[in-house]
XYZ file of C-alpha atoms in Angstrom:
461
model
C -22.353 -79.254 -66.788
C -23.264 -75.933 -65.015
C -23.862 -77.699 -61.769
C -19.924 -78.999 -61.796
C -19.053 -75.292 -62.434
C -21.260 -74.152 -59.236
C -19.326 -76.946 -57.183
C -15.921 -75.500 -57.901
C -17.451 -71.891 -56.928
C -17.221 -70.397 -53.391
C -19.252 -67.704 -52.375
C -17.860 -66.037 -49.184
C -21.131 -64.097 -48.459
C -23.224 -67.263 -47.935
C -23.172 -70.181 -45.801
C -21.488 -73.266 -47.138
C -23.878 -75.328 -49.380
C -21.363 -77.557 -51.436
C -22.264 -81.202 -50.960
C -19.727 -83.435 -49.303
C -18.972 -87.030 -48.628
C -20.611 -88.512 -45.529
C -18.736 -89.404 -42.032
C -16.595 -86.262 -42.345
C -15.785 -85.316 -38.772
C -15.779 -81.496 -39.618
C -18.057 -79.799 -42.449
C -17.491 -77.002 -44.827
C -19.474 -74.828 -42.449
C -17.700 -75.765 -39.338
C -14.013 -74.568 -40.898
C -15.774 -71.658 -42.096
C -17.100 -70.571 -38.896
C -13.623 -71.487 -37.320
C -11.558 -69.545 -40.089
C -13.803 -66.516 -40.122
C -14.469 -66.107 -36.358
C -11.434 -67.711 -34.653
C -8.730 -66.567 -36.302
C -7.208 -62.937 -36.205
C -7.544 -62.105 -39.906
C -10.783 -64.516 -40.561
C -12.819 -61.301 -41.003
C -11.212 -60.608 -44.452
C -12.752 -63.552 -46.006
C -15.976 -62.093 -46.178
C -15.014 -58.380 -46.017
C -11.820 -57.593 -47.823
C -11.723 -54.659 -50.057
C -11.761 -56.717 -53.265
C -15.085 -58.154 -52.215
C -16.356 -55.355 -51.334
C -15.424 -53.647 -54.631
C -17.190 -56.552 -56.311
C -20.699 -56.242 -54.609
C -20.373 -52.717 -54.835
C -21.263 -52.486 -58.773
C -18.924 -49.901 -59.252
C -16.073 -49.491 -61.659
C -13.087 -51.623 -60.884
C -9.422 -51.073 -61.316
C -7.085 -53.850 -61.600
C -3.153 -54.150 -62.383
C -1.744 -56.750 -64.849
C 2.005 -56.883 -65.530
C 3.242 -58.007 -69.288
C 6.487 -58.845 -70.620
C 4.614 -58.389 -74.151
C 3.635 -54.799 -74.414
C 5.034 -54.320 -77.977
C 3.031 -57.485 -79.075
C -0.321 -56.310 -77.499
C 0.218 -52.664 -79.405
C 1.249 -54.388 -82.576
C -1.435 -57.063 -82.754
C -4.314 -54.766 -80.937
C -5.167 -58.263 -78.962
C -4.450 -59.106 -75.077
C -4.826 -63.032 -74.769
C -5.718 -64.528 -71.377
C -4.040 -67.492 -69.144
C -5.153 -70.740 -67.775
C -4.211 -71.593 -64.315
C -5.915 -70.931 -61.210
C -8.647 -68.511 -63.192
C -9.208 -71.335 -65.992
C -9.127 -68.732 -68.618
C -8.885 -65.079 -67.567
C -6.461 -62.175 -67.753
C -4.491 -62.523 -64.215
C -4.547 -59.469 -62.178
C -4.550 -57.774 -58.794
C -6.861 -55.057 -57.372
C -6.041 -51.275 -57.450
C -7.774 -48.833 -54.904
C -8.605 -45.493 -55.935
C -7.222 -42.726 -53.823
C -6.647 -38.899 -53.860
C -3.055 -39.595 -54.638
C -3.682 -42.150 -57.511
C -4.251 -46.222 -57.762
C -2.950 -47.897 -54.954
C -1.574 -51.541 -55.682
C -2.868 -54.526 -53.759
C -0.022 -55.919 -51.938
C -0.085 -58.962 -54.200
C 0.468 -56.406 -57.218
C 2.983 -54.431 -55.285
C 4.841 -57.920 -54.892
C 4.671 -58.671 -58.659
C 5.906 -55.284 -59.665
C 8.746 -55.643 -57.441
C 9.866 -59.085 -58.279
C 9.168 -59.317 -62.002
C 11.653 -57.021 -63.732
C 11.089 -56.193 -67.021
C 7.454 -56.173 -66.908
C 5.147 -53.432 -68.069
C 2.268 -52.715 -65.587
C -1.091 -52.054 -67.082
C -4.140 -50.472 -65.588
C -7.511 -51.743 -66.501
C -10.802 -50.582 -65.924
C -14.031 -52.698 -65.744
C -17.244 -51.106 -65.533
C -19.599 -53.816 -64.609
C -23.401 -53.856 -65.521
C -24.525 -54.653 -61.875
C -23.063 -55.582 -58.412
C -20.702 -58.512 -58.936
C -21.544 -61.812 -57.030
C -18.375 -63.063 -54.712
C -18.260 -66.295 -56.087
C -14.729 -67.378 -56.393
C -13.224 -70.222 -58.720
C -11.590 -72.810 -56.172
C -8.963 -74.824 -58.619
C -8.637 -77.317 -55.851
C -12.040 -78.737 -56.908
C -11.449 -78.598 -60.460
C -10.547 -82.354 -60.694
C -13.875 -83.704 -61.855
C -14.145 -81.276 -64.527
C -10.370 -82.110 -65.448
C -11.296 -85.906 -65.978
C -14.486 -85.116 -68.127
C -12.518 -83.073 -70.443
C -9.763 -85.546 -70.632
C -12.311 -88.106 -71.633
C -14.072 -86.064 -74.184
C -10.965 -85.584 -76.034
C -8.514 -88.598 -75.193
C -8.670 -89.555 -78.673
C -6.431 -86.551 -79.703
C -3.580 -88.656 -77.878
C -1.869 -91.560 -79.351
C -2.587 -95.368 -78.109
C 1.123 -95.064 -76.458
C 0.401 -91.569 -74.671
C -2.703 -93.069 -73.442
C -0.750 -95.883 -71.934
C 1.838 -93.584 -70.475
C -0.817 -91.529 -68.596
C -2.505 -94.831 -67.223
C 0.999 -95.901 -66.124
C 1.736 -93.031 -64.377
C -1.452 -92.616 -62.444
C -1.221 -96.182 -61.610
C 2.230 -95.935 -60.494
C 1.503 -92.641 -58.080
C -1.654 -94.107 -56.792
C 0.237 -97.483 -55.902
C 3.009 -95.622 -54.245
C 1.184 -92.778 -52.236
C -1.870 -95.419 -51.387
C -0.668 -95.442 -47.682
C -0.799 -91.846 -46.879
C -3.839 -91.488 -49.030
C -6.058 -93.630 -46.692
C -4.427 -92.038 -43.726
C -5.651 -88.725 -44.619
C -9.431 -90.433 -45.170
C -8.991 -91.709 -41.684
C -7.910 -88.344 -40.085
C -10.706 -86.932 -41.819
C -13.144 -89.043 -40.381
C -11.903 -88.846 -36.753
C -8.850 -90.973 -36.275
C -6.345 -88.656 -35.566
C -2.433 -89.678 -36.325
C 0.724 -88.162 -34.987
C 1.104 -84.871 -37.043
C 4.798 -84.877 -37.518
C 4.612 -88.548 -38.896
C 1.437 -87.302 -41.134
C 3.658 -84.347 -42.553
C 6.423 -86.673 -43.367
C 4.212 -89.096 -45.030
C 2.693 -86.029 -46.933
C 5.804 -84.956 -48.028
C 6.828 -88.423 -49.236
C 3.708 -88.892 -51.349
C 3.933 -85.566 -53.101
C 6.440 -86.665 -55.750
C 4.026 -89.770 -56.497
C 0.739 -87.771 -56.661
C 2.108 -83.873 -57.187
C -1.796 -82.532 -56.738
C -0.728 -83.102 -52.966
C 2.147 -80.581 -53.471
C -0.740 -77.927 -54.249
C -3.022 -78.892 -51.534
C -0.164 -78.766 -49.087
C 0.756 -75.230 -50.042
C -2.830 -73.775 -50.235
C -3.244 -75.338 -46.595
C -0.195 -73.497 -45.383
C -0.919 -70.083 -47.220
C -4.413 -70.170 -45.253
C -2.911 -70.763 -42.192
C -0.281 -68.037 -42.664
C -2.454 -65.367 -44.066
C -5.204 -66.022 -41.558
C -3.274 -66.309 -38.316
C -0.634 -63.696 -38.816
C 0.131 -60.935 -36.379
C 3.057 -59.133 -37.687
C 3.014 -55.543 -37.908
C 3.232 -56.083 -41.791
C 0.123 -58.483 -41.935
C -1.958 -55.838 -39.485
C -0.896 -52.801 -42.010
C -2.426 -54.886 -44.841
C -5.564 -55.962 -42.916
C -6.163 -51.984 -42.018
C -6.712 -51.632 -45.883
C -8.598 -54.922 -46.364
C -6.095 -57.149 -47.493
C -4.550 -60.721 -46.819
C -0.726 -60.622 -46.502
C 0.333 -62.389 -49.979
C 4.020 -61.824 -48.985
C 3.605 -64.564 -46.307
C 3.253 -67.856 -48.797
C 5.708 -66.170 -51.453
C 8.334 -66.006 -48.655
C 7.606 -69.756 -47.892
C 7.741 -70.849 -51.324
C 10.893 -69.395 -52.260
C 12.553 -70.596 -48.916
C 11.112 -73.936 -49.349
C 12.270 -74.699 -53.082
C 15.172 -73.617 -55.007
C 14.628 -71.842 -58.099
C 10.802 -71.143 -57.244
C 11.211 -67.370 -58.274
C 11.969 -68.655 -61.711
C 9.038 -71.355 -62.117
C 6.335 -71.309 -59.471
C 5.800 -75.057 -59.714
C 4.325 -76.781 -56.784
C 5.028 -80.170 -57.627
C 8.233 -79.648 -55.898
C 6.711 -78.303 -52.358
C 7.104 -81.244 -50.162
C 8.954 -80.234 -47.061
C 9.257 -82.880 -44.476
C 8.116 -81.870 -40.685
C 11.380 -80.571 -39.312
C 12.030 -78.361 -42.477
C 8.152 -77.452 -42.262
C 8.456 -75.919 -38.712
C 11.654 -74.268 -39.618
C 10.322 -72.765 -42.853
C 7.087 -71.620 -40.699
C 9.594 -70.187 -37.986
C 11.473 -68.036 -40.555
C 8.332 -66.371 -41.804
C 6.602 -65.909 -38.277
C 8.137 -67.730 -35.619
C 5.055 -67.655 -33.486
C 3.011 -69.888 -35.964
C 5.699 -72.518 -35.982
C 4.285 -74.493 -33.056
C 0.951 -75.100 -34.266
C 1.600 -75.882 -37.976
C 1.810 -79.437 -38.205
C -1.329 -79.954 -36.565
C -3.272 -77.560 -38.621
C -1.963 -79.138 -41.647
C -2.889 -82.714 -40.198
C -6.694 -81.573 -39.626
C -7.044 -79.293 -42.456
C -5.482 -81.104 -45.332
C -7.274 -84.540 -44.457
C -10.479 -82.584 -44.405
C -10.086 -80.986 -47.632
C -8.298 -84.331 -49.390
C -11.574 -86.120 -48.264
C -13.826 -83.401 -50.136
C -11.973 -82.837 -53.233
C -10.843 -86.157 -53.837
C -14.128 -88.336 -53.238
C -17.346 -87.981 -54.740
C -20.313 -86.165 -52.579
C -22.046 -89.512 -52.805
C -19.342 -91.627 -51.325
C -18.944 -92.375 -47.520
C -15.388 -91.341 -46.527
C -15.442 -93.919 -43.731
C -15.599 -96.875 -45.914
C -13.463 -95.840 -48.624
C -9.908 -97.139 -49.113
C -7.473 -96.625 -51.869
C -5.971 -100.114 -51.119
C -6.402 -102.539 -53.889
C -9.245 -100.527 -55.729
C -9.187 -100.532 -59.600
C -9.236 -97.639 -61.480
C -12.650 -98.199 -62.991
C -14.130 -97.976 -59.496
C -11.668 -95.196 -58.427
C -13.275 -92.919 -61.274
C -16.509 -93.046 -59.515
C -15.526 -93.233 -56.370
C -12.729 -90.472 -56.470
C -13.165 -88.458 -59.588
C -11.509 -85.444 -58.220
C -8.402 -87.094 -57.448
C -7.933 -89.121 -60.523
C -9.034 -85.976 -62.536
C -6.391 -83.810 -60.844
C -3.457 -86.433 -61.291
C -4.661 -86.942 -65.061
C -4.432 -83.210 -65.560
C -0.990 -82.686 -64.020
C 0.595 -85.974 -65.986
C -0.715 -84.780 -69.282
C 0.650 -81.433 -69.334
C 4.193 -82.686 -69.089
C 3.832 -85.212 -72.048
C 6.049 -83.955 -74.774
C 3.310 -83.306 -77.197
C 1.372 -81.183 -74.623
C 2.548 -77.924 -76.143
C 0.405 -78.860 -79.372
C -2.636 -80.254 -77.121
C -2.803 -77.514 -74.628
C -5.154 -75.312 -76.746
C -7.470 -78.608 -77.214
C -7.856 -79.269 -73.357
C -7.625 -75.877 -71.797
C -10.021 -74.016 -74.249
C -12.591 -76.580 -73.568
C -12.849 -75.958 -70.039
C -12.390 -72.099 -70.541
C -15.567 -71.886 -72.953
C -17.260 -73.717 -70.006
C -16.216 -71.368 -67.597
C -16.720 -68.353 -69.743
C -20.410 -69.563 -70.041
C -20.885 -70.136 -66.553
C -19.628 -66.470 -65.649
C -21.954 -65.061 -68.216
C -24.947 -66.822 -66.674
C -24.106 -65.855 -63.243
C -22.910 -62.079 -64.053
C -19.102 -62.562 -63.366
C -16.901 -60.343 -65.442
C -14.272 -60.369 -62.855
C -13.758 -64.028 -61.423
C -11.134 -64.493 -58.648
C -9.222 -67.445 -57.400
C -11.477 -68.720 -54.802
C -9.218 -70.612 -52.518
C -9.324 -67.606 -50.395
C -10.125 -64.048 -51.699
C -6.334 -62.942 -51.388
C -6.389 -60.596 -54.279
C -5.847 -62.975 -57.506
C -8.465 -61.767 -59.558
C -9.047 -61.765 -63.554
C -10.795 -60.206 -66.359
C -13.282 -62.418 -68.457
C -12.559 -61.914 -71.886
C -16.107 -62.470 -73.498
C -18.345 -60.981 -70.908
C -21.031 -59.354 -72.867
C -22.394 -56.639 -70.257
C -19.243 -54.728 -69.305
C -17.024 -52.020 -70.631
C -13.141 -52.394 -70.399
C -10.656 -49.992 -71.057
C -6.622 -50.196 -70.387
C -3.540 -48.006 -70.142
C 0.257 -48.432 -69.618
C 0.730 -47.279 -65.908
C 3.477 -44.899 -64.401
C 4.438 -45.464 -60.954
C 5.405 -42.178 -59.046
C 7.849 -42.359 -55.918
C 5.327 -43.251 -53.344
C 4.127 -46.476 -55.173
C 1.180 -45.097 -56.564
C -0.171 -45.828 -60.109
C -1.350 -43.453 -62.807
C -2.727 -43.994 -66.313
C -0.077 -43.194 -69.097
C -1.096 -44.114 -72.684
C -4.334 -45.872 -73.518
C -4.018 -49.235 -75.110
C -6.415 -49.840 -77.984
C -5.863 -53.656 -77.739
C -9.105 -55.677 -77.062
C -9.360 -58.903 -74.666
C -10.096 -61.932 -76.810
C -11.100 -65.343 -76.056
C -7.867 -66.748 -77.035
C -5.419 -68.482 -74.664
C -1.720 -67.416 -74.257
C 0.957 -70.103 -75.378
C 1.949 -72.182 -72.054
C 4.902 -74.225 -71.908
C 6.427 -76.400 -69.015
C 9.930 -77.888 -68.699
C 10.436 -81.513 -68.796
C 9.879 -83.041 -65.224
C 12.376 -85.148 -63.534
C 10.300 -86.983 -61.136
C 13.352 -88.168 -59.556
C 12.993 -91.221 -57.300
C 9.800 -91.941 -55.962
C 9.497 -92.616 -52.116
C 7.243 -95.362 -51.580
C 5.122 -94.351 -48.467
C 3.617 -98.178 -48.225
C 5.942 -100.624 -49.928
C 2.936 -103.346 -49.607
C 0.294 -101.225 -50.856
C -0.264 -101.070 -54.715
C -3.230 -100.703 -56.752
C -4.864 -103.472 -58.367
C -2.955 -103.505 -61.966
C -4.675 -106.645 -62.766
C -8.030 -104.951 -62.664
C -9.394 -103.038 -65.766
C -8.312 -99.424 -65.805
C -11.121 -96.623 -65.920
C -8.598 -94.355 -67.620
C -7.847 -96.971 -70.748
C -11.194 -97.906 -70.823
C -11.863 -94.559 -72.572
C -8.684 -94.971 -74.361
C -7.112 -93.102 -71.567
C -4.794 -91.785 -69.305
C -3.660 -85.806 -66.560
C -1.760 -77.416 -64.251
C -0.259 -72.599 -64.587
C -0.224 -69.662 -62.243
C -0.696 -70.687 -58.867
C -2.823 -73.522 -60.107
């Protein structure tokens, strides 16, 4: 179990060590060298202000925004959230300066775009330098699948059958694109615009692809941007989070009300227009970057490391085999299907608390009181609620005319190992676009998800 959690964490101060399927044209280490050495902002992957604060071992100051300050004061408790940080209080860094505490650009964005929230300052005093190991929610699929199998008897027979059907239907609809992505990952390059259009058509069938698509574009923008705004943030050790926020809001109506990447699926022409709207110089290269990067990440994330990507096809494979071949993909699909079930509001704590407990145990073992989103160290950092060897204090914050924060009233509420309530609106999948009408998963074969009475994320996750 601890090995699985080690697999989903990335340490950006060490060479890539995560096992991967055979036959991939490029390795994780190849990509790390390119991203760190050949992009304008790649040096921030290892040397951001946040990662340097972690390894310093000195007290850290973090910004959290809440709509529930009265409830926190009354109850004396601060609950944590799930999402990309699994089970932590979602925050962004603060930098101590003579004028006060300066918010990271992600925190400045949150305060500017979340009216009616109260900013809070948290001080975390660690017991030692903190490893720069971030949890990468894109790699959580195998853990999602294992957790579901362990607790699937919490679902009714009809609910399990409903999930089985949704997974089978999604795989059958998107199988053409899934195979195309694997072929690209092992060196059989396809036309980039056509690849993007197939990807966009596959997202409604396999919503996890929308998350992967968005994270690849976020990486592309943050690491390649050369605007004056981006350069100003880089000078203070920060990747520019405003870039991907602008992209998301331009791509999906209502994204500012519900940040739901299930709905993120721009086709090629729209993608080029969207990137041009964010930073025109980056538009010409975006399609080819997505083709290469997403194909590589998909193969690594979807397939078990024991597999040979050159020999795997999703065409005609039964789910009992797929569970072993591609547990990462099946787990991500199961996770995103089950969260939209009518009864999931009741079941949420059963499934998510189980994963949070394992993550807390791993962070305690590794000495991580402040886990961060390890897709990239872009400033999404949390506070582990049950780390036994650090002290935490909290205040409400006052913001001065120059944007600096100052502690106002100390809050005596304690961080607790309770997950904040979670809710998702009913999803309207709409009409699925079949990317390959001739290709369907073998429905006559026994399903791995049903064989266990089976079948499937919240913040950026």
